[in-house]
mmCIF file of C-alpha atoms in Angstrom:
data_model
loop_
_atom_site.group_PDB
_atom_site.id
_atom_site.type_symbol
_atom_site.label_atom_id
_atom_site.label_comp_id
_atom_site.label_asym_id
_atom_site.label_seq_id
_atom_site.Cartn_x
_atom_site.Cartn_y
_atom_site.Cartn_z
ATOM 1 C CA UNK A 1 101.170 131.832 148.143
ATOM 2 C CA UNK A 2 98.724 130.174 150.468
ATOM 3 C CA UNK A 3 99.644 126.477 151.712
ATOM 4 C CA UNK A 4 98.058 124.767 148.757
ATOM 5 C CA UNK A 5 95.126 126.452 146.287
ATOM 6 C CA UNK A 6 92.557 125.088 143.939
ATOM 7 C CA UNK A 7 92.560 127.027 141.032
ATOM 8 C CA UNK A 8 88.543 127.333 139.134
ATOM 9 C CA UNK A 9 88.673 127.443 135.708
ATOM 10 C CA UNK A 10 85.695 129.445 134.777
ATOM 11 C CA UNK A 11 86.487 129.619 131.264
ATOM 12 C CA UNK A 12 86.515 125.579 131.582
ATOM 13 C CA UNK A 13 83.248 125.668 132.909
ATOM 14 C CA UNK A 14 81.590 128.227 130.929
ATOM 15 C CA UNK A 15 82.813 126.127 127.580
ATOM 16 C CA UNK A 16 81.703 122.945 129.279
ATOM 17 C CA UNK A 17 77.676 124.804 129.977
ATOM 18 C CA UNK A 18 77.606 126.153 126.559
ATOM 19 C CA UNK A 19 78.663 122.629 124.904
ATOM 20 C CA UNK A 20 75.827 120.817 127.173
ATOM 21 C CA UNK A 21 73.301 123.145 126.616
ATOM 22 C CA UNK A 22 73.911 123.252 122.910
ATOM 23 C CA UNK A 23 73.691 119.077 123.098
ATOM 24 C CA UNK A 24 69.830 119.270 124.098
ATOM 25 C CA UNK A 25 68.462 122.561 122.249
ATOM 26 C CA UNK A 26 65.110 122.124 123.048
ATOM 27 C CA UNK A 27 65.585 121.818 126.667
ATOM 28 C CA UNK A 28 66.208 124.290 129.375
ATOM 29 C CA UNK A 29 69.462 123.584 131.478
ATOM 30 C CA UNK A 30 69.520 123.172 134.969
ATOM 31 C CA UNK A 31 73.019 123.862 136.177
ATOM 32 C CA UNK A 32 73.371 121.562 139.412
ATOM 33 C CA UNK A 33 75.380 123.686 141.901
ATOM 34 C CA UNK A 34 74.722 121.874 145.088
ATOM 35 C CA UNK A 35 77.555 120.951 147.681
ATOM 36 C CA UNK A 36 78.728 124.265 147.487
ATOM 37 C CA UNK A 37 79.288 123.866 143.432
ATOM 38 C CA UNK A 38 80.691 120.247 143.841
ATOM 39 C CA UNK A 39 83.201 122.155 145.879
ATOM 40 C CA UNK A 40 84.207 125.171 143.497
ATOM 41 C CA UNK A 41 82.286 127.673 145.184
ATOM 42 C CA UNK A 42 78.238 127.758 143.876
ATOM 43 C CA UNK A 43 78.178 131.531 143.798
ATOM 44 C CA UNK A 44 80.777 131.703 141.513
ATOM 45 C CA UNK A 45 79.848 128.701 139.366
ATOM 46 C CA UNK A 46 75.853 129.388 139.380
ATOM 47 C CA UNK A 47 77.031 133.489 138.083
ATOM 48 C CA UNK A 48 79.026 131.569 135.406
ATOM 49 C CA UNK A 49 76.917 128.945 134.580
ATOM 50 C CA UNK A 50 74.092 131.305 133.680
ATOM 51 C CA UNK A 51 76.490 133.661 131.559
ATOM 52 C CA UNK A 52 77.323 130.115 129.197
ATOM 53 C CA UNK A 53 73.445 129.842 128.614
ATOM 54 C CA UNK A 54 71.492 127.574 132.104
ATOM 55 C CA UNK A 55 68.560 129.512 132.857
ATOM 56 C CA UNK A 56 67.937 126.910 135.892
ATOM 57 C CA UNK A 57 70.301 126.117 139.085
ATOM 58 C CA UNK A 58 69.493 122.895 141.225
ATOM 59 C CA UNK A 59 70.560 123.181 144.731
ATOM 60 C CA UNK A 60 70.258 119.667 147.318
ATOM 61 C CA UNK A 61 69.128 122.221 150.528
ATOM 62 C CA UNK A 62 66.815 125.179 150.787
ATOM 63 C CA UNK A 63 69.693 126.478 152.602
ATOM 64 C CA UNK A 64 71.845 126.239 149.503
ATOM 65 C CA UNK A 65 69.350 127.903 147.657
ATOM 66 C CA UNK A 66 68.892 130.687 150.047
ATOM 67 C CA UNK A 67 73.049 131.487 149.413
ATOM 68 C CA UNK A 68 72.444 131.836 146.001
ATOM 69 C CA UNK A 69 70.034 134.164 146.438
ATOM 70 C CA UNK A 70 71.782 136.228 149.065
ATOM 71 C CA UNK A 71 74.320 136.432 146.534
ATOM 72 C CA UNK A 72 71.685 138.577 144.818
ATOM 73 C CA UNK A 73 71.264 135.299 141.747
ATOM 74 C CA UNK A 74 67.548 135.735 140.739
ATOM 75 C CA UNK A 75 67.212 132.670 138.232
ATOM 76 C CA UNK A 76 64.732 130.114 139.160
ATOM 77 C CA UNK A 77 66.456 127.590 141.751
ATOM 78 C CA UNK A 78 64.808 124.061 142.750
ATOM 79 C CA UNK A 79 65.723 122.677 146.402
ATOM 80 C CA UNK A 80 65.576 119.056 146.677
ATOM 81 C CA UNK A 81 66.338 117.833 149.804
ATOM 82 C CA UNK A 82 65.805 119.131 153.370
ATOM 83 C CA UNK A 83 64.835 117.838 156.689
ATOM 84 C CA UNK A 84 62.289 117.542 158.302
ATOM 85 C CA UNK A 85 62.551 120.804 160.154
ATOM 86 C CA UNK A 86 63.784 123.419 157.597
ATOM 87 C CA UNK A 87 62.789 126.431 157.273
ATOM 88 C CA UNK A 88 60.875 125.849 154.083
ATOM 89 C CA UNK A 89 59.486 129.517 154.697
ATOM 90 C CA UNK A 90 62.013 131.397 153.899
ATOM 91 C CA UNK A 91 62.892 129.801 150.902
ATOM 92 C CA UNK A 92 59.674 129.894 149.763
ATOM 93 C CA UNK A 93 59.476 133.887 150.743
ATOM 94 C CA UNK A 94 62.670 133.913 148.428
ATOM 95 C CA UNK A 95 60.833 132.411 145.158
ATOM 96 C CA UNK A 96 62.870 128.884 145.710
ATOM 97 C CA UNK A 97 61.274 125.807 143.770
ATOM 98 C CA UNK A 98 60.201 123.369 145.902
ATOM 99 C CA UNK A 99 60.491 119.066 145.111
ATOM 100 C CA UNK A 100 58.074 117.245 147.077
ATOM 101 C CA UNK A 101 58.065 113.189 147.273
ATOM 102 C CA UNK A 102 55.233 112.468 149.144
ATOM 103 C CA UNK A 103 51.895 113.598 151.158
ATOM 104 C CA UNK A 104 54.155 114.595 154.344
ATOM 105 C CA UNK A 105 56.517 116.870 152.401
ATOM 106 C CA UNK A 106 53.462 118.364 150.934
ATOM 107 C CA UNK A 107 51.970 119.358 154.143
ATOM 108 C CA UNK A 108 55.146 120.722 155.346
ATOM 109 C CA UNK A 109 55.553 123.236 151.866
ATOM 110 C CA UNK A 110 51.330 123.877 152.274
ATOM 111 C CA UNK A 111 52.172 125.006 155.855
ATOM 112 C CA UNK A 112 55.559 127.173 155.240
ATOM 113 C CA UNK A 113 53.515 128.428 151.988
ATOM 114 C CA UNK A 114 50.833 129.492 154.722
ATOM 115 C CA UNK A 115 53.529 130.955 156.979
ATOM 116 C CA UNK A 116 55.229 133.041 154.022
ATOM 117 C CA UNK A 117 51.975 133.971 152.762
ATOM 118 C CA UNK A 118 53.523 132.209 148.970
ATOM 119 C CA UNK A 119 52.534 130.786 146.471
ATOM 120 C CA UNK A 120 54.100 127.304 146.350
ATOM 121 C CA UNK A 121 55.886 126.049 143.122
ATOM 122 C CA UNK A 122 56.421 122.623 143.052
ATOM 123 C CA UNK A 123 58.148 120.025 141.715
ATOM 124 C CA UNK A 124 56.873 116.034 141.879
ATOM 125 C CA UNK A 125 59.223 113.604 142.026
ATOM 126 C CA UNK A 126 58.467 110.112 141.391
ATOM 127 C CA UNK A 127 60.577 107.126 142.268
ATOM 128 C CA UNK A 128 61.761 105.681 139.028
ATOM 129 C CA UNK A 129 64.382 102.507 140.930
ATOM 130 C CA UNK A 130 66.701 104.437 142.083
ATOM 131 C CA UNK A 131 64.784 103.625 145.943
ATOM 132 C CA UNK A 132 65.943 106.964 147.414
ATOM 133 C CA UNK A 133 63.622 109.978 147.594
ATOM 134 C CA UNK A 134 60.541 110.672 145.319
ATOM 135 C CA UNK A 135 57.092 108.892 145.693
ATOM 136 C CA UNK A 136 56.811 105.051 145.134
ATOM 137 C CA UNK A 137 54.311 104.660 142.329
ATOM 138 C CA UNK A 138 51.380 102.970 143.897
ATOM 139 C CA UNK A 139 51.280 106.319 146.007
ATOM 140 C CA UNK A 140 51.965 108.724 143.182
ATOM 141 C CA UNK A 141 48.187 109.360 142.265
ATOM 142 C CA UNK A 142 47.045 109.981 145.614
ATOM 143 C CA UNK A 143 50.077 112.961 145.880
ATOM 144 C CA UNK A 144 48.940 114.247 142.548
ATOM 145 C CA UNK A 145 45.610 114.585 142.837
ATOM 146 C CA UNK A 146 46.932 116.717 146.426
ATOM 147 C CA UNK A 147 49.028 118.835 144.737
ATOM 148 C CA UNK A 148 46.866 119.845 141.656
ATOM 149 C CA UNK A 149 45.491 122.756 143.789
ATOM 150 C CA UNK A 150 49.337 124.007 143.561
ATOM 151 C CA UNK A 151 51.189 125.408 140.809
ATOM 152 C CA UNK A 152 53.102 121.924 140.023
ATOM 153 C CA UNK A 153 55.941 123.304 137.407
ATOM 154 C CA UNK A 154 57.190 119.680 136.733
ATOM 155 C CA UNK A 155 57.341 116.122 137.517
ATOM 156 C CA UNK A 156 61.008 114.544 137.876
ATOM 157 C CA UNK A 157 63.321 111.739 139.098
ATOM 158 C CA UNK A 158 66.525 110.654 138.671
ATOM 159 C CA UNK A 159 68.556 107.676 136.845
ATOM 160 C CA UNK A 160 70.586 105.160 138.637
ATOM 161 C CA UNK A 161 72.712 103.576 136.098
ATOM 162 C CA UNK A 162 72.516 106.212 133.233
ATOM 163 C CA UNK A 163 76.769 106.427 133.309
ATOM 164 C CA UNK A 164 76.140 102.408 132.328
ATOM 165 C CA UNK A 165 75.507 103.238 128.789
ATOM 166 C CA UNK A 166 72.750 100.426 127.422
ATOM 167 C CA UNK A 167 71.915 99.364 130.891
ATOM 168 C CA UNK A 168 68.838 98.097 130.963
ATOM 169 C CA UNK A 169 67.555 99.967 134.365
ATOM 170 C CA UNK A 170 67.227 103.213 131.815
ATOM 171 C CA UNK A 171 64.907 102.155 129.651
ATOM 172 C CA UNK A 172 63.106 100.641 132.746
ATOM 173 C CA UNK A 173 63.230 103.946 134.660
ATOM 174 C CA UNK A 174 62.133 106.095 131.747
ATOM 175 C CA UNK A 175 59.390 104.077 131.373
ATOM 176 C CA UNK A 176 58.002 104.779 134.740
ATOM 177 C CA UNK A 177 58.546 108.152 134.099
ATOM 178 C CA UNK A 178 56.436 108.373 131.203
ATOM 179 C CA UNK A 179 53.800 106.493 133.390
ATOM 180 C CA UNK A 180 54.395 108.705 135.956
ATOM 181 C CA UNK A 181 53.593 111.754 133.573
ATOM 182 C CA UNK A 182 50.630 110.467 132.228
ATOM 183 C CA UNK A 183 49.060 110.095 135.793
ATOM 184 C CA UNK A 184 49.871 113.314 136.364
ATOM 185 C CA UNK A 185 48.488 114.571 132.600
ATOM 186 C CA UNK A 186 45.163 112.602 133.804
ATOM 187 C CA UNK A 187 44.259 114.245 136.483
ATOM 188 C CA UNK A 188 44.815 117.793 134.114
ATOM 189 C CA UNK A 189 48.368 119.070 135.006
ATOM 190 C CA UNK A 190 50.591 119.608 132.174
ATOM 191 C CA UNK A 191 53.872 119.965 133.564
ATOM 192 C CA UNK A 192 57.709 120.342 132.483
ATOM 193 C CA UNK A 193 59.221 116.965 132.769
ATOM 194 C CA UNK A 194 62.823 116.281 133.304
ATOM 195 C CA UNK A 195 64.757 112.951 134.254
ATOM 196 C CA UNK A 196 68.574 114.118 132.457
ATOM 197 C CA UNK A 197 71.630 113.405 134.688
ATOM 198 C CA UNK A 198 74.952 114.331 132.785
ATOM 199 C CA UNK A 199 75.119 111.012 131.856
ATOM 200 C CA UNK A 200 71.747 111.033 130.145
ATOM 201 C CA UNK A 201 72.497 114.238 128.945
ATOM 202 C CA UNK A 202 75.926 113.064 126.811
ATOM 203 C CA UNK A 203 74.325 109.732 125.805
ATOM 204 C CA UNK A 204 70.409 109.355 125.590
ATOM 205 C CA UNK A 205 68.854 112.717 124.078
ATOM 206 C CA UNK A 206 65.818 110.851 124.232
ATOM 207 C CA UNK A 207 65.570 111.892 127.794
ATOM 208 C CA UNK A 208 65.935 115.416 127.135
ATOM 209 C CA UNK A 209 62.695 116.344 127.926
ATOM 210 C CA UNK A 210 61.693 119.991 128.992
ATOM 211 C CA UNK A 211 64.787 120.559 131.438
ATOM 212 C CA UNK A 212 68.558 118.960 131.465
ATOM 213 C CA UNK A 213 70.303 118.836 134.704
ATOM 214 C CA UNK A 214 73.992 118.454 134.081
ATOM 215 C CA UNK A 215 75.747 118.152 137.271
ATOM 216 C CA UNK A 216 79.560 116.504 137.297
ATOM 217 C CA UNK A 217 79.994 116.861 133.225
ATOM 218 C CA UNK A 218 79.375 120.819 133.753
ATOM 219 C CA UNK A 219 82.968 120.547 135.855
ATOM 220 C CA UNK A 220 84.415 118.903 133.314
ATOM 221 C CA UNK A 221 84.712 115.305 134.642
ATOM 222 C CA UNK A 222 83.365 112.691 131.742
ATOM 223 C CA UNK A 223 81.098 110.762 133.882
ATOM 224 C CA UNK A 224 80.700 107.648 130.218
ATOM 225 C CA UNK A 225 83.267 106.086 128.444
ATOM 226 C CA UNK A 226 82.887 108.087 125.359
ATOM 227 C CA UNK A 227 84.650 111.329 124.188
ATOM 228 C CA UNK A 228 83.711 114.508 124.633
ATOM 229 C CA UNK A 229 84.998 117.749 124.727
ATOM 230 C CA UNK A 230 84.658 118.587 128.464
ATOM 231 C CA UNK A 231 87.561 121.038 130.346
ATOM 232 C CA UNK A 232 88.123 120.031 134.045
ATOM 233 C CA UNK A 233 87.521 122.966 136.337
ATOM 234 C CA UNK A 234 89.495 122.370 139.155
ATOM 235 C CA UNK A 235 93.057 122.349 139.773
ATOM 236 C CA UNK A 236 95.224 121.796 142.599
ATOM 237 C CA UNK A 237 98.556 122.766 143.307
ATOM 238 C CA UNK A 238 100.983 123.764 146.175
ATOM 239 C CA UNK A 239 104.750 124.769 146.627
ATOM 240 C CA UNK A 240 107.894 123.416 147.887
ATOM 241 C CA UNK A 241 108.120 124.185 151.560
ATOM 242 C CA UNK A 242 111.732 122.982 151.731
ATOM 243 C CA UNK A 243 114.266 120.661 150.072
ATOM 244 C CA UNK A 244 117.195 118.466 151.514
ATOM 245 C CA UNK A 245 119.295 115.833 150.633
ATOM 246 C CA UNK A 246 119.572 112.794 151.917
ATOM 247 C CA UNK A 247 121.498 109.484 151.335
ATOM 248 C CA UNK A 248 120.814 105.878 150.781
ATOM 249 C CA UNK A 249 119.609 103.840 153.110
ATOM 250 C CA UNK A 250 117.275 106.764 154.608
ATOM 251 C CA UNK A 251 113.688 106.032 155.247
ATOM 252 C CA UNK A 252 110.559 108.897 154.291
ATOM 253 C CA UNK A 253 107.560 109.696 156.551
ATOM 254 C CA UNK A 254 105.513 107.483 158.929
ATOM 255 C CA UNK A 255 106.310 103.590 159.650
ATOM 256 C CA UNK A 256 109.835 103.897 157.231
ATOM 257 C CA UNK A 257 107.290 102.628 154.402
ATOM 258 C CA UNK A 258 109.895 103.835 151.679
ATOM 259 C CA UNK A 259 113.376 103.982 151.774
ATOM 260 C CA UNK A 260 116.331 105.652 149.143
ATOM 261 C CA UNK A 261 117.839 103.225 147.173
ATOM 262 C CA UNK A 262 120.505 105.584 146.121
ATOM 263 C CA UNK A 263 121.471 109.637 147.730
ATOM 264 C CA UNK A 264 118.108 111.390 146.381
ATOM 265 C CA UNK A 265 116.806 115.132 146.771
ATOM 266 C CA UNK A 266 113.599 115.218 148.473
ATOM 267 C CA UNK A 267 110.881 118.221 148.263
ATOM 268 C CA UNK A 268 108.740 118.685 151.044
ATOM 269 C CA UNK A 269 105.362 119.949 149.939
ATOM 270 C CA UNK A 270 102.900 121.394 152.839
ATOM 271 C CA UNK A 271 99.563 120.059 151.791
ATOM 272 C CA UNK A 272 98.204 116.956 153.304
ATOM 273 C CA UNK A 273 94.883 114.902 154.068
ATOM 274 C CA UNK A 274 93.883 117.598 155.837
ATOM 275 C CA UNK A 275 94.072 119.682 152.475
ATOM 276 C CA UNK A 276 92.203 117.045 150.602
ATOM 277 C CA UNK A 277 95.116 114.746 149.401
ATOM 278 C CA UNK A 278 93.616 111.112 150.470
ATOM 279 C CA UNK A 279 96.098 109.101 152.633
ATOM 280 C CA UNK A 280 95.253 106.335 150.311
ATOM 281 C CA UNK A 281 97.470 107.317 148.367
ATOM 282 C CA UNK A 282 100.477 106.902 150.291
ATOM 283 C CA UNK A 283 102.844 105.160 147.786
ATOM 284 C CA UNK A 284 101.031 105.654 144.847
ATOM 285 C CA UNK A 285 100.825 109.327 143.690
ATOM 286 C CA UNK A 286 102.362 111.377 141.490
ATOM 287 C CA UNK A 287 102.723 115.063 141.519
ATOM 288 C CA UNK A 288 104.076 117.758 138.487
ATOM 289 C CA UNK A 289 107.370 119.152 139.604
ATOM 290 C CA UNK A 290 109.793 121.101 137.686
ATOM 291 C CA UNK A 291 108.330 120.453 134.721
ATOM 292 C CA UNK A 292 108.085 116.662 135.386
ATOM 293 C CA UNK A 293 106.160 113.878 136.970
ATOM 294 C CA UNK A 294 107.253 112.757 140.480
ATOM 295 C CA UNK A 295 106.312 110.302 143.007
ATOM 296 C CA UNK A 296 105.912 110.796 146.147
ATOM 297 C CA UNK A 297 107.207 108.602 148.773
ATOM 298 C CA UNK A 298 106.552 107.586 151.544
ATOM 299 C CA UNK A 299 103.179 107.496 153.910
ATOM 300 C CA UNK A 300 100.731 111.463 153.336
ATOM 301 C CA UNK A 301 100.656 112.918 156.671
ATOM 302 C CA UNK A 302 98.427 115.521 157.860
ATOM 303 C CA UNK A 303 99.841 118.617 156.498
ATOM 304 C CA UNK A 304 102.732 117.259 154.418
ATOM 305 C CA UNK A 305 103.905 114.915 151.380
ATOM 306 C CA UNK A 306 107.489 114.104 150.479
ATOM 307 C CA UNK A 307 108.569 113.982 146.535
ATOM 308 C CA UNK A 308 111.544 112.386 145.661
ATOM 309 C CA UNK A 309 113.331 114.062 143.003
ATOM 310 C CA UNK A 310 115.984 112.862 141.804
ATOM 311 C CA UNK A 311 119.537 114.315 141.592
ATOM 312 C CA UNK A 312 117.588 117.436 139.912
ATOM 313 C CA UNK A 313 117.850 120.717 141.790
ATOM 314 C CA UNK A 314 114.815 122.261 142.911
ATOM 315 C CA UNK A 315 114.156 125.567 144.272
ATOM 316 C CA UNK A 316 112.084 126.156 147.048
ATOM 317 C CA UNK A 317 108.652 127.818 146.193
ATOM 318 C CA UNK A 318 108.694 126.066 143.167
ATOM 319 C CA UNK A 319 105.060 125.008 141.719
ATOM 320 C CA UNK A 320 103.798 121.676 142.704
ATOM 321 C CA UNK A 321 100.481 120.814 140.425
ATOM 322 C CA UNK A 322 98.751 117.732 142.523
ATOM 323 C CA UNK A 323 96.067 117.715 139.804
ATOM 324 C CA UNK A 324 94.518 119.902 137.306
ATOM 325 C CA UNK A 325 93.312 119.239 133.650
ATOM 326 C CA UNK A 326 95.972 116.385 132.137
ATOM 327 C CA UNK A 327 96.950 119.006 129.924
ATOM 328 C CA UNK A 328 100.749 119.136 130.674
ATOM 329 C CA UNK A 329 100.882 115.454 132.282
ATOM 330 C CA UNK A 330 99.950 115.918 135.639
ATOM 331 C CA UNK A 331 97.427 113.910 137.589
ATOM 332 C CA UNK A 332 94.016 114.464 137.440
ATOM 333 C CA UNK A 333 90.885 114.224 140.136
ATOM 334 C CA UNK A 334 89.605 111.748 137.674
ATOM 335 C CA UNK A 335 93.252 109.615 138.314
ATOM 336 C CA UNK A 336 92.962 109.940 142.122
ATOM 337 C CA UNK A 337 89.568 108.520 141.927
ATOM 338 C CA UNK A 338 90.572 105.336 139.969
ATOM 339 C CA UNK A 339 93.587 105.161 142.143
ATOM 340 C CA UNK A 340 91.785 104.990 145.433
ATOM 341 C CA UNK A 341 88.920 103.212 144.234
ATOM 342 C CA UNK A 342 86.405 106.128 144.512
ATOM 343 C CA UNK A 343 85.164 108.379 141.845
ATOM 344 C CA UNK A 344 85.743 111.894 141.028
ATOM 345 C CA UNK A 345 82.811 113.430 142.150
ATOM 346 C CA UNK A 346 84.293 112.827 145.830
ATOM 347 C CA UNK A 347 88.168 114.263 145.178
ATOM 348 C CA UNK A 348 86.287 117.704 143.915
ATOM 349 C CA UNK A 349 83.945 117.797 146.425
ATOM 350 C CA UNK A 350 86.466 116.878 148.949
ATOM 351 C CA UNK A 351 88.512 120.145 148.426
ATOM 352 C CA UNK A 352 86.858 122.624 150.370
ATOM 353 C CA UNK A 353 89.245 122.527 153.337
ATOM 354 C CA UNK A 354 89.608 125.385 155.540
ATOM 355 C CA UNK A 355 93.161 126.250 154.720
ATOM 356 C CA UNK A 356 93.469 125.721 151.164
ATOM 357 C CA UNK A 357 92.353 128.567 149.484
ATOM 358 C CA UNK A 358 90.480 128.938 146.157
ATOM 359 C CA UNK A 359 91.092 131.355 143.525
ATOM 360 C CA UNK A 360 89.117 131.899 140.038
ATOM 361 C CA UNK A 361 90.262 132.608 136.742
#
């Protein structure tokens, strides 16, 4: 076994695509693979995702995009984000989507367009409130009218508070959008439209549009406080490296933070912050041990936590689960996020580490 593996579900995630795409049938899904899948591996996710029925992946970089396609994945992919001095080109040579915010970015796809001898397809995005990227409204007819000589496929944005359900910023937003559209409808485009987060996707089918793009709900991490029937993707878990006993009165770890109360059986397990597991939560995590619960004590190092179990015996190279799915009481990504005061999209992400090594099933 390696020092400490996350474990993709793609089962999970090919129920959780098929359940999303079923909620907005008259939409195409966009399966949002960026950050390297949310960090389960995009080649493996986008494969999957288009099995369970998206016939779109959204990528933040061209360079994201361009994996995927390396990868030999031929579905239409949209690029988002780049810098200033991406290779645009080659992404565009490779049939990649391309969203464009304002006059600048349009010069700079018209230019790699002329450089790749390509036909551009683009994607407007208009800023709805969410003050990030896409075009501020005042100049959103001068970009149209620029890009109608293009082959716009749709005009888009994205929702700041859609995980708020009833927050008034939606309505607000979608709004704009339609506004948006219209300007773009007057000056004789008719493009796909498409505004759906996760969150809009569970909660406001309204907002359905043309194309979905379920992002954090397609890993199986609820991102509203209702119920639905999402798997979580990822698990964690790691071994016991070693196990001693020690007696009361001994101190655990860095700066003696915890100390035995009574003689106790400790489990060292070899995954640290350095494998993902936030030093945050140094006195307040739990792992699944032996069939149980168990805290760990004392400060996470580096490489290393300490579990105290107990008078139980435990064998080394036993299964530790750090989190997976709830499903036989261990801790989730979604608990390590409320614990540390961040949310899960981060503790998924954050587990592409060099040394822990991820394995499908």
């Amino acid at each position: 076994m390696a020092r400490s593996e996350v474990v993709v579900d793609l089962g999970a995630l090919r129920h959780n695509v098929a359940l999303l795409a079923g909620l907005a049938p008259g939409a195409e899904t966009m399966a949002v693979v960026k950050a390297d899948g949310y960090g389960h591996g995009a080649v493996e996710v986008a494969r999957t995702a288009l099995e369970a029925g998206a016939t779109w992946l959204g990528s933040c970089s061209t360079q994201e995009a361009l994996a995927l396609r390396t990868a030999g994945i031929r579905a239409p992919i949209l690029a988002w984000l780049d810098a200033p001095d991406e290779d645009l080109a080659a992404g565009l040579a490779a049939d990649v989507d391309m969203s464009v915010a304002s006059i600048s970015d349009l010069r700079r796809v018209e230019a790699a367009a002329e450089e790749a001898d390509a036909r551009p397809r683009i994607h407007l995005k208009i800023d709805t409130g969410l003050s990030r990227n896409g075009c501020q409204p005042r100049d959103w007819p001068e970009l149209v009218e620029a890009a109608r000589r293009h082959q716009v496929v749709a005009v888009w944005s994205h929702l700041a508070s859609a995980d708020v359900i009833g927050d008034p910023s939606i309505d607000l937003q979608a709004k704009r959008f339609d506004d948006a559209y219209e300007v773009a409808k007057s000056f004789g485009l008719t493009p796909k439209r498409h505004i759906a987060n996760s969150a809009a996707l569970l909660t406001r089918p309204d907002l359905h549009f043309d194309i979905v793009r379920p992002g954090i709900a397609m890993y199986g991490l609820n991102p509203v406080p209702t119920e639905h029937d999402l798997r979580p993707v990822m698990s964690y878990r790691s071994h016991v490296a070693l196990t001693k006993r020690i007696p009361a009165g001994e101190s655990v770890s860095y700066g003696m933070t915890w100390t035995a109360r009574t003689d106790t059986t400790l489990a060292l397990v070899p995954a640290g912050y350095a494998d993902g597991v936030p030093r945050a939560l140094s006195g307040r995590m739990e792992v699944l041990l032996d069939g149980r619960r168990r805290p760990v004590v004392g400060r996470v190092c580096m490489d290393q936590i300490v579990v105290d179990c107990g008078d139980d015996e435990i064998a080394e190279g036993a299964e530790v689960v750090l989190f997976g799915d709830g499903s036989r009481g261990e801790p989730t990504a979604t608990e390590w996020a409320e614990l540390t005061g961040t949310i899960d999209y981060e503790i998924v992400c954050g587990m592409y580490r060099p040394r822990v090594r991820r394995i499908y099933t």
